[in-house]
Coordinates of C-alpha atoms and ligand atoms in Angstrom, one line a residue:
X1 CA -20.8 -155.0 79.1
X2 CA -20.2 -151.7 80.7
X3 CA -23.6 -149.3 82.3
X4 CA -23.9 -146.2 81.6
X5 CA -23.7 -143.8 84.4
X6 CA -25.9 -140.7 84.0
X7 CA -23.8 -137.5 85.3
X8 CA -25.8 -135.2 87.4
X9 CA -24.1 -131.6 87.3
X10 CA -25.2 -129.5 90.6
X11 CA -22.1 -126.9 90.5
X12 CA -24.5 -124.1 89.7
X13 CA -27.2 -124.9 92.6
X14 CA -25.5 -127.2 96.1
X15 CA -21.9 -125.8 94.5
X16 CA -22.9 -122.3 94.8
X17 CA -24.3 -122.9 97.8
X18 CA -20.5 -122.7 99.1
X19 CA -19.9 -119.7 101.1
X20 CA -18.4 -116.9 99.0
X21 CA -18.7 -118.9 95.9
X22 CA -22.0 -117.1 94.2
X23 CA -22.1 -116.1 90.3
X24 CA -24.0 -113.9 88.6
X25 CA -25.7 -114.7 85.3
X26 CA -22.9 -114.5 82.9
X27 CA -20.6 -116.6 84.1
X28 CA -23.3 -119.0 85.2
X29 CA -24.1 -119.3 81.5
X30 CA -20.4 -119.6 80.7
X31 CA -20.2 -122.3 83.2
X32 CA -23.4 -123.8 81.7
X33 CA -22.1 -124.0 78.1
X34 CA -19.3 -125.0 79.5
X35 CA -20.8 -128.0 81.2
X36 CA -22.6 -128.7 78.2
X37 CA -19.3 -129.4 76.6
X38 CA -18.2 -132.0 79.4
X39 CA -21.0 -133.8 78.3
X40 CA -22.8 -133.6 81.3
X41 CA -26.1 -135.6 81.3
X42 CA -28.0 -132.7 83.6
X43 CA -27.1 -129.7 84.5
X44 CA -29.2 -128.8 87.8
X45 CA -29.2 -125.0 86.8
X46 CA -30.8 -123.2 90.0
X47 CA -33.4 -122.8 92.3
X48 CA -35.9 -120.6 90.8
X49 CA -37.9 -119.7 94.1
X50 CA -34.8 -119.0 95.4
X51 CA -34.9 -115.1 94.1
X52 CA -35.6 -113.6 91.0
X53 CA -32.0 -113.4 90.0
X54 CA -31.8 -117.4 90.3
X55 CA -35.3 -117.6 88.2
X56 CA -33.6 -115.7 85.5
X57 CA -30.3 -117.8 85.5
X58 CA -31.9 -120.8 85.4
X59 CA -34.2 -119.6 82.5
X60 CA -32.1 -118.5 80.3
X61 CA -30.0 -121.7 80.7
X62 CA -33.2 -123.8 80.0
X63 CA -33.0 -121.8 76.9
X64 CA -30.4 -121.1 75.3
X65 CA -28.0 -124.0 76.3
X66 CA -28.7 -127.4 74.6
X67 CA -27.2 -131.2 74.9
X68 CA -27.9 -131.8 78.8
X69 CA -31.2 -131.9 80.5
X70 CA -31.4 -128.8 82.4
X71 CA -33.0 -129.2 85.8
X72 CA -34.9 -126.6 88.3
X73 CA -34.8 -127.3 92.1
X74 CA -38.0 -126.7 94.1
X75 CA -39.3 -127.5 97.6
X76 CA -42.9 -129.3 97.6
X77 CA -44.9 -126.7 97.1
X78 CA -46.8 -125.8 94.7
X79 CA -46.1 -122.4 94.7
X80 CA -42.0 -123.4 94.1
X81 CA -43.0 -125.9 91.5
X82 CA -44.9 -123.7 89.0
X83 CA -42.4 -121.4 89.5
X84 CA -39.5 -123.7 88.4
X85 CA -41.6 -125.0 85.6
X86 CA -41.9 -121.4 84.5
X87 CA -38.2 -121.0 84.6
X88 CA -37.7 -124.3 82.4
X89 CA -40.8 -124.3 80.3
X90 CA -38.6 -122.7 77.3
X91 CA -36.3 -125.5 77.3
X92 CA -35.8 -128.7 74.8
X93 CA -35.5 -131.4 77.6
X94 CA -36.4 -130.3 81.0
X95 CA -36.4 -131.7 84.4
X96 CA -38.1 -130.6 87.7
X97 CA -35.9 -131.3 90.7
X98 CA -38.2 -131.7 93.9
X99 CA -37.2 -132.3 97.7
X100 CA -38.4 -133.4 100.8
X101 CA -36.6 -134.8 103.8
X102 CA -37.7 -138.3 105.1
X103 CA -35.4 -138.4 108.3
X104 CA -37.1 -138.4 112.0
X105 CA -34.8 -135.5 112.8
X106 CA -36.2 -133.1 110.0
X107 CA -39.5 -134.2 110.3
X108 CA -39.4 -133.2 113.8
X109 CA -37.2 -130.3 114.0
X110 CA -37.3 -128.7 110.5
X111 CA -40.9 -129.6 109.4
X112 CA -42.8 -130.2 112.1
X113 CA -44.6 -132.6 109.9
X114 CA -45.8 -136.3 110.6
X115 CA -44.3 -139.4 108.3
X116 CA -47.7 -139.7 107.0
X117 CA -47.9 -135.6 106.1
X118 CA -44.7 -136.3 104.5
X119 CA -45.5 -139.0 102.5
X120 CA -49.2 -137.2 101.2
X121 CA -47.2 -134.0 100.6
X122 CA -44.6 -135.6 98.5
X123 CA -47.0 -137.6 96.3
X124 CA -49.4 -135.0 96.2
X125 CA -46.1 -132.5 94.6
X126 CA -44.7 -134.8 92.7
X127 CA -48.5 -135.4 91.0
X128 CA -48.5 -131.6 90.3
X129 CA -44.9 -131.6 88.6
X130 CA -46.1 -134.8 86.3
X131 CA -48.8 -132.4 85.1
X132 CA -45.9 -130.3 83.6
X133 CA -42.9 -132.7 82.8
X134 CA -42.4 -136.7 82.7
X135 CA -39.3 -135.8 83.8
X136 CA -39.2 -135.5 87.8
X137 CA -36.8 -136.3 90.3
X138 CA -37.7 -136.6 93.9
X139 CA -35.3 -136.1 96.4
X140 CA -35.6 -137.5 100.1
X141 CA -33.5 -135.3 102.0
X142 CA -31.3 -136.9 105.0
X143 CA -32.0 -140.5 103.6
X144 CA -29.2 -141.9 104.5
X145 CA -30.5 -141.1 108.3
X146 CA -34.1 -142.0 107.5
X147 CA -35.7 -144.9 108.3
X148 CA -35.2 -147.1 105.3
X149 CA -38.6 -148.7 105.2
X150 CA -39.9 -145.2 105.6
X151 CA -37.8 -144.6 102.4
X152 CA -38.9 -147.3 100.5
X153 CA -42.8 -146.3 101.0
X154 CA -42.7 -143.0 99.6
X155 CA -40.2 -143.7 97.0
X156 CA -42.6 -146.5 95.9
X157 CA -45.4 -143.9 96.2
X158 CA -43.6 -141.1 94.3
X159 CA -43.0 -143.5 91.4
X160 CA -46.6 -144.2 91.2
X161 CA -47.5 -140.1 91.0
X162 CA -44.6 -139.8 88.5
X163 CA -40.9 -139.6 89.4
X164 CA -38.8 -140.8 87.3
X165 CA -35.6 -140.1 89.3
X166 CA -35.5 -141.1 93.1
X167 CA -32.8 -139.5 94.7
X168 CA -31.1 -140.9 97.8
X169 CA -29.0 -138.1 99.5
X170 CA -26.2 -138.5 101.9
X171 CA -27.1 -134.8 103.1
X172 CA -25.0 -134.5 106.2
X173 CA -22.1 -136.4 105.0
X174 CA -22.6 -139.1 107.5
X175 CA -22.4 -141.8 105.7
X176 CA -19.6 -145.1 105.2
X177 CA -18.9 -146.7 102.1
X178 CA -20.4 -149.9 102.9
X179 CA -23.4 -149.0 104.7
X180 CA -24.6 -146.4 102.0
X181 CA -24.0 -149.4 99.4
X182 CA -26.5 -151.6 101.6
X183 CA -29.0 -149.1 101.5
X184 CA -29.1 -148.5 97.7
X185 CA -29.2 -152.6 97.8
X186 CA -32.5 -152.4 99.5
X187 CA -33.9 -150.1 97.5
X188 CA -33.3 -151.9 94.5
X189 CA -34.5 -155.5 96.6
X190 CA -37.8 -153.8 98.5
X191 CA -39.0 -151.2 96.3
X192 CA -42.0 -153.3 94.0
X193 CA -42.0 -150.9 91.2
X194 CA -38.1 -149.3 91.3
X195 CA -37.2 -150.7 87.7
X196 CA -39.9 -147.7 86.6
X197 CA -36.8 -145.2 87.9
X198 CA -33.4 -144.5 88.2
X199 CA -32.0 -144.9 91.3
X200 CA -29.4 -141.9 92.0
X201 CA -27.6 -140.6 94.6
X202 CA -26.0 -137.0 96.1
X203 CA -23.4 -137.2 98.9
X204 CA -21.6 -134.7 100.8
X205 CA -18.2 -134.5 101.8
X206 CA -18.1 -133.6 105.9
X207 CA -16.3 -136.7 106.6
X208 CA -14.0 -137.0 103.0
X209 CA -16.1 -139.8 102.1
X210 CA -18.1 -138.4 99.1
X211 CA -16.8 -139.5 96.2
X212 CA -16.4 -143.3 97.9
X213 CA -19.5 -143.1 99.0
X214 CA -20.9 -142.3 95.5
X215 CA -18.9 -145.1 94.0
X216 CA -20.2 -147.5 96.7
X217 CA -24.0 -147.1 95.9
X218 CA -23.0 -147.0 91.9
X219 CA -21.5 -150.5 92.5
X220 CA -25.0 -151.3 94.5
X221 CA -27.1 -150.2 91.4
X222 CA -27.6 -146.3 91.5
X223 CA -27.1 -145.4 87.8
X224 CA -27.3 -141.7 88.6
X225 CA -24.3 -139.9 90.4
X226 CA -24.5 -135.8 91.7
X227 CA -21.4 -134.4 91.4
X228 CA -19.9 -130.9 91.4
X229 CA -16.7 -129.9 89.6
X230 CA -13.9 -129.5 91.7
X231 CA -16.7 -131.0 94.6
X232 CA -18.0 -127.2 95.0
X233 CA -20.5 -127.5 97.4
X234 CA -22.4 -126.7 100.7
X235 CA -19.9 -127.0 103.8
X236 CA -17.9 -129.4 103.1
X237 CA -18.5 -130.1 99.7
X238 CA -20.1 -132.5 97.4
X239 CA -18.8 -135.3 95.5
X240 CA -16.3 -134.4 93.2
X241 CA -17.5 -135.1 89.7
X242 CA -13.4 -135.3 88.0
X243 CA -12.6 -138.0 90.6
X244 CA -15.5 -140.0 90.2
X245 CA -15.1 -139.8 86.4
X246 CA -11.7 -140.7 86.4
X247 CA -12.0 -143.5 89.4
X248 CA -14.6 -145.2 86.5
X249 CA -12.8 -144.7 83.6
X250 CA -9.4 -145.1 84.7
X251 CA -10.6 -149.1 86.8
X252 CA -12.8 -149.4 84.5
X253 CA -10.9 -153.0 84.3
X254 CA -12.6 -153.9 88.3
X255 CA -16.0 -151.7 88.4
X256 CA -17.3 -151.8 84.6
X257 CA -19.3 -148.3 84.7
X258 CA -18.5 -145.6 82.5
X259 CA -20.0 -141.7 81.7
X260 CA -19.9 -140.3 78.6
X261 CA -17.9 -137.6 80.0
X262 CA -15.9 -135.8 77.4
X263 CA -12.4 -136.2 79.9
X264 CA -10.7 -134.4 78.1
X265 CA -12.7 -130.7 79.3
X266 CA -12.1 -131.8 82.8
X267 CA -9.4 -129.0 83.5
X268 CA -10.5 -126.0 81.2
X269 CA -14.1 -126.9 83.3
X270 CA -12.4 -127.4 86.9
X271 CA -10.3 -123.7 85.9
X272 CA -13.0 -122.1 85.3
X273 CA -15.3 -122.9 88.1
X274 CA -12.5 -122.0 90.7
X275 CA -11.6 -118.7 88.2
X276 CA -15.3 -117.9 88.6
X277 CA -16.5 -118.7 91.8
X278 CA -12.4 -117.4 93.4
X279 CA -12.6 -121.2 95.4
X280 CA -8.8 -122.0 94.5
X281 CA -8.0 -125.7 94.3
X282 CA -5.7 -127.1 96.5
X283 CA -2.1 -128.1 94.6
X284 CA -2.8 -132.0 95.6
X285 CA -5.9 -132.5 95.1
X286 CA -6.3 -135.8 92.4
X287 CA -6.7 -135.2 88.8
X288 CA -6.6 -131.3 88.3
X289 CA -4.9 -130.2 91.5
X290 CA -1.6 -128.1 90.5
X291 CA 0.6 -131.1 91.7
X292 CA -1.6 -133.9 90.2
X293 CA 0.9 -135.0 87.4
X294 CA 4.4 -133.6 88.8
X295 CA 6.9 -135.7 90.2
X296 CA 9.5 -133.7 92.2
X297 CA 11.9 -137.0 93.0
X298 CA 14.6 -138.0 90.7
X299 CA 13.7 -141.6 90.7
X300 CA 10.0 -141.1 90.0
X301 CA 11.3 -138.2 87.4
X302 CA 13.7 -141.2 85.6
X303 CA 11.0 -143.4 86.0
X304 CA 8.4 -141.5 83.8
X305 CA 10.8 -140.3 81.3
X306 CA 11.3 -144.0 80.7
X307 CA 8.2 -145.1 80.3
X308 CA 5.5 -142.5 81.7
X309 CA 2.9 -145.9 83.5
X310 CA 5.8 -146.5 85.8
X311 CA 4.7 -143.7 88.0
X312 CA 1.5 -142.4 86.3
X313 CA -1.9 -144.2 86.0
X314 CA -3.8 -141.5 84.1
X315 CA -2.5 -139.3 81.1
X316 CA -2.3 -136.1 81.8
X317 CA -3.4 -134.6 78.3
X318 CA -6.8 -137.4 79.0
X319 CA -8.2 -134.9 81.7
X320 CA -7.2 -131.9 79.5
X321 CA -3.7 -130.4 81.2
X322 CA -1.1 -130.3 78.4
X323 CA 2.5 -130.9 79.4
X324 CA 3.7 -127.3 80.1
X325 CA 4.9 -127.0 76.1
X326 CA 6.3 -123.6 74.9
X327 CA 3.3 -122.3 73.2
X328 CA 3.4 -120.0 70.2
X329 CA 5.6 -116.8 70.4
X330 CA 5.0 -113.3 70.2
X331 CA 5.1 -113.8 66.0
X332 CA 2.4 -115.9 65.6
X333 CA -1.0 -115.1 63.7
X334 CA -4.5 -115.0 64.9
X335 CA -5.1 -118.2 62.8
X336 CA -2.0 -120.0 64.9
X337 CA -3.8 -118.8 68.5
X338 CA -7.3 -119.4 67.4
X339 CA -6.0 -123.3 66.6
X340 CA -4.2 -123.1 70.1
X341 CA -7.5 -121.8 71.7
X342 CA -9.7 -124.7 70.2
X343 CA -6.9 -127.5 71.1
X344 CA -7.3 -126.4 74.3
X345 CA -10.9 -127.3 74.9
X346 CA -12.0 -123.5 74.3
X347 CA -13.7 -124.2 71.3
X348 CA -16.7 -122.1 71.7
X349 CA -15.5 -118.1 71.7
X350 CA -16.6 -115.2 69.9
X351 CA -14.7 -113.8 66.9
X352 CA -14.8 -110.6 69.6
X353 CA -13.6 -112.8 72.5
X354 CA -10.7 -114.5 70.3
X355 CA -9.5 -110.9 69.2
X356 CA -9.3 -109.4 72.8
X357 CA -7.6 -113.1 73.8
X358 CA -5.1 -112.4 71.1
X359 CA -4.4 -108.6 71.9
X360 CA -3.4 -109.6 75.3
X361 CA -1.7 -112.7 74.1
X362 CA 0.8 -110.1 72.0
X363 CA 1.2 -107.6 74.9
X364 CA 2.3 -110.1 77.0
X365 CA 4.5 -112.5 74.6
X366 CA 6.0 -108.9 74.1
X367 CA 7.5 -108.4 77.7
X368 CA 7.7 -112.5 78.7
X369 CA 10.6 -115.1 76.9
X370 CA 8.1 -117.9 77.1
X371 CA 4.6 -118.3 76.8
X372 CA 3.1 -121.2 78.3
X373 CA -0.6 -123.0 77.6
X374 CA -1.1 -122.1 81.5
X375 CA -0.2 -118.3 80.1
X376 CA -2.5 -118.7 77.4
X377 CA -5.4 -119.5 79.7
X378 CA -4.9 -117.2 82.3
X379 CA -5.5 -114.6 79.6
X380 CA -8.4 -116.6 78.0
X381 CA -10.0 -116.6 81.6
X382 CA -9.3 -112.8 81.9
X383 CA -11.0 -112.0 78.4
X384 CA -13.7 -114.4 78.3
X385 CA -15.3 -114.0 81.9
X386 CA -15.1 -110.4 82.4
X387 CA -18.5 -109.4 83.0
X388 CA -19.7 -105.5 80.8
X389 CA -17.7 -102.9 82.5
X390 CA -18.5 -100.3 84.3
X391 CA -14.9 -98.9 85.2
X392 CA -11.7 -99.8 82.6
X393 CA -7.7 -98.8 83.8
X394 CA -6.3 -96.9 81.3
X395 CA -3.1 -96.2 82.9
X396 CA -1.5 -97.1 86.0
X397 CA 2.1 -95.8 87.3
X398 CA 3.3 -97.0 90.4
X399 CA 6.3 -95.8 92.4
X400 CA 8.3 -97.7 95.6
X401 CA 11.9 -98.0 97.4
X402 CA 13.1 -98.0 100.5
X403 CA 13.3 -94.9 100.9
X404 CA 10.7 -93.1 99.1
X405 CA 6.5 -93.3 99.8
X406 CA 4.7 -95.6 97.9
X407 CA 2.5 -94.0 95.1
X408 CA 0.4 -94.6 92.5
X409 CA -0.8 -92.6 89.2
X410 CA -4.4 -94.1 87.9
X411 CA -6.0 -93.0 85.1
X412 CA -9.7 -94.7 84.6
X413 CA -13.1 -94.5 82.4
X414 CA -15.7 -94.7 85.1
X415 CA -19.1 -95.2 83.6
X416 CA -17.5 -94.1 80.4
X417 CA -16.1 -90.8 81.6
X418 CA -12.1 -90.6 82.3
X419 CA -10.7 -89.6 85.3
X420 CA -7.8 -90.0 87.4
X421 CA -6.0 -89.4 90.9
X422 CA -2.7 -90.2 92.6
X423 CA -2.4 -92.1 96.0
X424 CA 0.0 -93.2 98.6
X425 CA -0.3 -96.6 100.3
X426 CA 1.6 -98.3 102.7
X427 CA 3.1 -100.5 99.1
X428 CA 2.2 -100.3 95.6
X429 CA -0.6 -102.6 95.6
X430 CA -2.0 -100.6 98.6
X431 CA -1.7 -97.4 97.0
X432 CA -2.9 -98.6 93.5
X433 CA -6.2 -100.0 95.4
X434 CA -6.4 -96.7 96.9
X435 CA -6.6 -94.9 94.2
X436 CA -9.2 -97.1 91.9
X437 CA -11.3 -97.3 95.1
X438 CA -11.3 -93.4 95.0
X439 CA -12.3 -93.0 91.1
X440 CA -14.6 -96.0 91.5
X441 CA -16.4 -94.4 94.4
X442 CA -16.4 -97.5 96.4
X443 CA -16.7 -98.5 99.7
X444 CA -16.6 -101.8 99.3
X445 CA -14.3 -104.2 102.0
X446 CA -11.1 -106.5 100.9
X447 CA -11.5 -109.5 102.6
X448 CA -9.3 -111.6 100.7
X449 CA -5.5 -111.1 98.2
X450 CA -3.6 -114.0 96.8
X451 CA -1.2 -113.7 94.7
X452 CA 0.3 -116.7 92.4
X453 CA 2.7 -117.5 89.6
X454 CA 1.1 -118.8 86.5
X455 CA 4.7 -120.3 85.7
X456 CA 7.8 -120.3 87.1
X457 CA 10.7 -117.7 86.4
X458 CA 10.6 -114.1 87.5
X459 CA 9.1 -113.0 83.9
X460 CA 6.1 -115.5 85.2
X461 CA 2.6 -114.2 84.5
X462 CA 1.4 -113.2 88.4
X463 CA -2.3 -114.4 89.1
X464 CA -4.3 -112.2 91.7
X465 CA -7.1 -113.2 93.4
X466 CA -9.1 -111.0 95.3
X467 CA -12.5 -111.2 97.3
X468 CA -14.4 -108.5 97.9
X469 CA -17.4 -107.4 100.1
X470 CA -19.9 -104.3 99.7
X471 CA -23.5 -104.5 101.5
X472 CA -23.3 -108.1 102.3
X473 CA -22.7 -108.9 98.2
X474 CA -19.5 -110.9 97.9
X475 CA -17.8 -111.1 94.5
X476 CA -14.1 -112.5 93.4
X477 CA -11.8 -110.5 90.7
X478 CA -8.9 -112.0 89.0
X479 CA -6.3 -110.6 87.1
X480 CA -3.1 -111.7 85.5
X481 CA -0.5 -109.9 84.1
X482 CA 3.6 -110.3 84.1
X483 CA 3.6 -106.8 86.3
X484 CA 2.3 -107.9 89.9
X485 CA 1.1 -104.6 90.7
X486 CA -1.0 -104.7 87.2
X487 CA -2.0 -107.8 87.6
X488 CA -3.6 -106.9 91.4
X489 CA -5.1 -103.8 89.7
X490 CA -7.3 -106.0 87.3
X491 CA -8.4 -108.3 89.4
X492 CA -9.5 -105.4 92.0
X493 CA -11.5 -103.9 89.6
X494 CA -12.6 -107.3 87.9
X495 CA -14.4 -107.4 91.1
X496 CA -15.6 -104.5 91.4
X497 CA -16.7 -104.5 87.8
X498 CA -18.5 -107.9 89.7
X499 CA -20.5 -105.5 92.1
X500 CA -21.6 -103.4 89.7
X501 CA -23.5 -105.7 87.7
X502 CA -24.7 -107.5 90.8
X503 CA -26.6 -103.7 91.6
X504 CA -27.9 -104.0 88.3
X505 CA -28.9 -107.6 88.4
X506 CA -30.7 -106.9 91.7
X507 CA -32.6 -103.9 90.4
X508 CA -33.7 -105.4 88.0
Ligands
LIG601 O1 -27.9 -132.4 100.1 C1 -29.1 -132.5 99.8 O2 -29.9 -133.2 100.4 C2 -29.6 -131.7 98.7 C3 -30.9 -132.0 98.1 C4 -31.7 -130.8 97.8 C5 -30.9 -132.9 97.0 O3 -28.9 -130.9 98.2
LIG602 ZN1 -26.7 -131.3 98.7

């Protein structure tokens, strides 16, 4: 009979700790719901000490997003402990995430604290967080370097104070298989009162080994697995929650563990994370990389069009990418897209989101020959993260050749009021940025431009990606749009739409 494995979600809190890849409050709502859809057991939410823009996040979460447990990070003190309980308190089934590293090299260097101060001061936190929730989970940071007995002494302790989860992190990503397997054996063989918790474990990815290492101490008895989508994550990254999903459902034949993952929202999920946070996913990575399900030789081709197992071991429309089919033309109805929307794992929009989806879906099935699902979610990413606007183009014109200097006409509403200049730039894109920098009154810094093709063709949707820096507050923008030059505009003032709220979010 197959175990259930319980899904821990941590893409808002160790996923955003990826450099560059922060979100403000709407899209980490977005992201939430969104996770609630995957059918995420727990969504780790935030770290509510961490400011007062992660207290709010993590609040309104708590409240407003139901299904999953929705957990706070806080360190051991009591100080970060009311305030995460104060964050969730709102919430239908909250749980209080606490940590404390157990390894000789943090105790010395990092805490300064004794094993036997480490053990008291866990207990003693984990005591004040059962005063709040029965739902705790205690953390020993750098456990897989820790001295195991160690380990099993204040796990056995925190279980007596209260913890219901005990969490055995591979923080450095130092780990092998095999050896992080043993570990979560002994646990399970030295701890006298472990079958009081789940045993569950977070691993990091310095050494590639994450998502192996995670299935190693599943097959050892951890029933609890932290994951990110797309493995989003501090450094290196953290396991990454499509391939472990996939590994158990897909051999579920050999390891006899399953989630109850809803597969199917894999890629819609994995799009928007990298949409959001402006982390791009590499085009081999397994299960929702770009290349994941082509096959560029002829024999493998033949052999799928055959018979598809020859060649592939997952369905493609199981993890949620449809086959590249011709989607809908520029005649269809609202009713037709809305169906399309919903088929596509977007099943939760606004009747106001669905309407600017399908004004954007006519514009551009009115200049392109085909529209493809990928087109169709390009624009559904566009529409349905694009945080209140403080500056909206209204027009842009932009002129090149060899011969003559680039320029660009932009006509704006800036906080409501319209305005507009001309600039020259060194190319199109360069003059266009020019000019919305100008009206925008920014001084913000491009560190980073992309561009992609949605689809193939020369009538191809172009995808821009930008990063963009102003007082140390990085944000992405992304913009798509059959014109290139358009399409670079959108996503430059996508971002700095981004930077705007961030002002207000901090003010606040
Ligand atoms: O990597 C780690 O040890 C962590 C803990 C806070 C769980 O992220
Ligand atoms: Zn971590």
């Amino acid at each position: 009979m197959s175990e259930k494995i319980f899904v821990f979600d941590t893409t808002l809190r160790d996923g955003e700790q990826s450099p560059g890849a922060s979100m403000n409050i709407h899209e980490k709502f977005r992201l939430a719901q969104q996770l609630a859809k995957l059918n995420v057991d727990v969504i780790e939410a935030g770290f509510p000490a961490a400011s007062p823009g992660d207290f709010e996040c993590v609040k309104n979460i708590a409240e407003n997003v139901r299904g999953p447990q929705i957990a706070a990070l806080a360190r051991c003190s009591t100080k970060d402990i009311d305030t995460a309980w104060e964050a969730l308190k709102g919430g239908e089934n909250p749980r209080i995430h606490i940590f404390l590293a157990t390894s000789d090299i943090h105790m010395e260097h990092k805490l300064r604290m004794s094993r036997e101060q480490v053990l008291e001061l866990a207990v003693a936190s984990v005591r004040h967080a059962a005063r709040y929730t029965g739902n705790v989970e205690f953390s020993a940071e750098d456990a897989s370097r820790s001295d195991l007995d160690f380990v099993c002494r204040v796990f056995e302790a925190v279980i007596e104070a209260g913890a219901t989860t005990l969490n055995f992190p591979d923080t450095t990503g130092y780990s092998l298989p095999e050896e992080l397997g043993a570990q979560i054996r002994y646990l399970r063989e030295n701890i006298p009162n472990i079958d009081k918790a789940v045993i569950s474990v977070h691993c990091h990815n310095d050494l590639g080994l994450a998502v192996a290492n995670s299935l190693a101490a599943l097959n050892n008895g951890a029933r609890q697995v932290e994951c990110t989508v797309n493995g989003l994550g501090e450094r290196a990254g953290n396991t990454a929650m499509e391939e472990l999903v996939m590994i158990l459902r897909t051999r579920a034949d050999k390891i006899g563990l399953h989630t109850d993952i809803v597969t199917e929202n894999i890629y819609p999920t994995s799009r928007m994370v990298s949409t959001i946070t402006g982390m791009p996913v590499q085009p081999n990575k397994a299960i929702v990389g770009a290349n994941a399900f082509r096959h560029e030789s002829g024999i493998h081709q033949d052999g799928v069009l055959n018979e598809r197992s020859t060649y592939e071991i997952m369905n493609p429309s199981d993890v949620g990418i449809s086959t590249g089919n011709i989607i809908l033309g520029k005649h269809s109805g609202r009713h037709a897209l809305r169906d399309k929307v919903k088929e596509m794992g977007y099943t939760d929009l606004s009747e106001d989101e669905i309407n600017r989806v399908f004004e954007r879906f006519k514009a551009v099935a009115d200049l392109k020959r085909e529209m493809f699902d990928d087109d169709l979610e390009a624009i559904i990413m566009d529409e349905v993260l694009r945080v209140p606007e403080a500056f909206e183009l209204l027009h842009l014109g932009a002129m090149s050749g060899s011969r003559s200097m680039p320029t660009a006409a932009v006509r704006m509403l800036v906080h409501g009021e319209q305005k507009e200049t001309v600039a020259l730039g060194v190319g199109s894109i360069d003059a266009s940025f020019r000019a919305i920098a100008e009206l925008a009154g920014t001084s913000s810094k491009l560190l980073y431009f992309a561009v992609s093709s949605i689809t193939g063709g020369t009538d191809a949707q172009g995808e821009v990606m930008v990063r963009i820096e102003d007082q140390g507050k990085v944000v992405v923008g992304q913009g798509a749009d059959p014109d290139i030059i358009i399409a670079a505009a959108k996503a430059y003032l996508t971002g700095l739409n981004r930077l705007e709220y961030l002002k207000k979010e901090y003010k606040r």
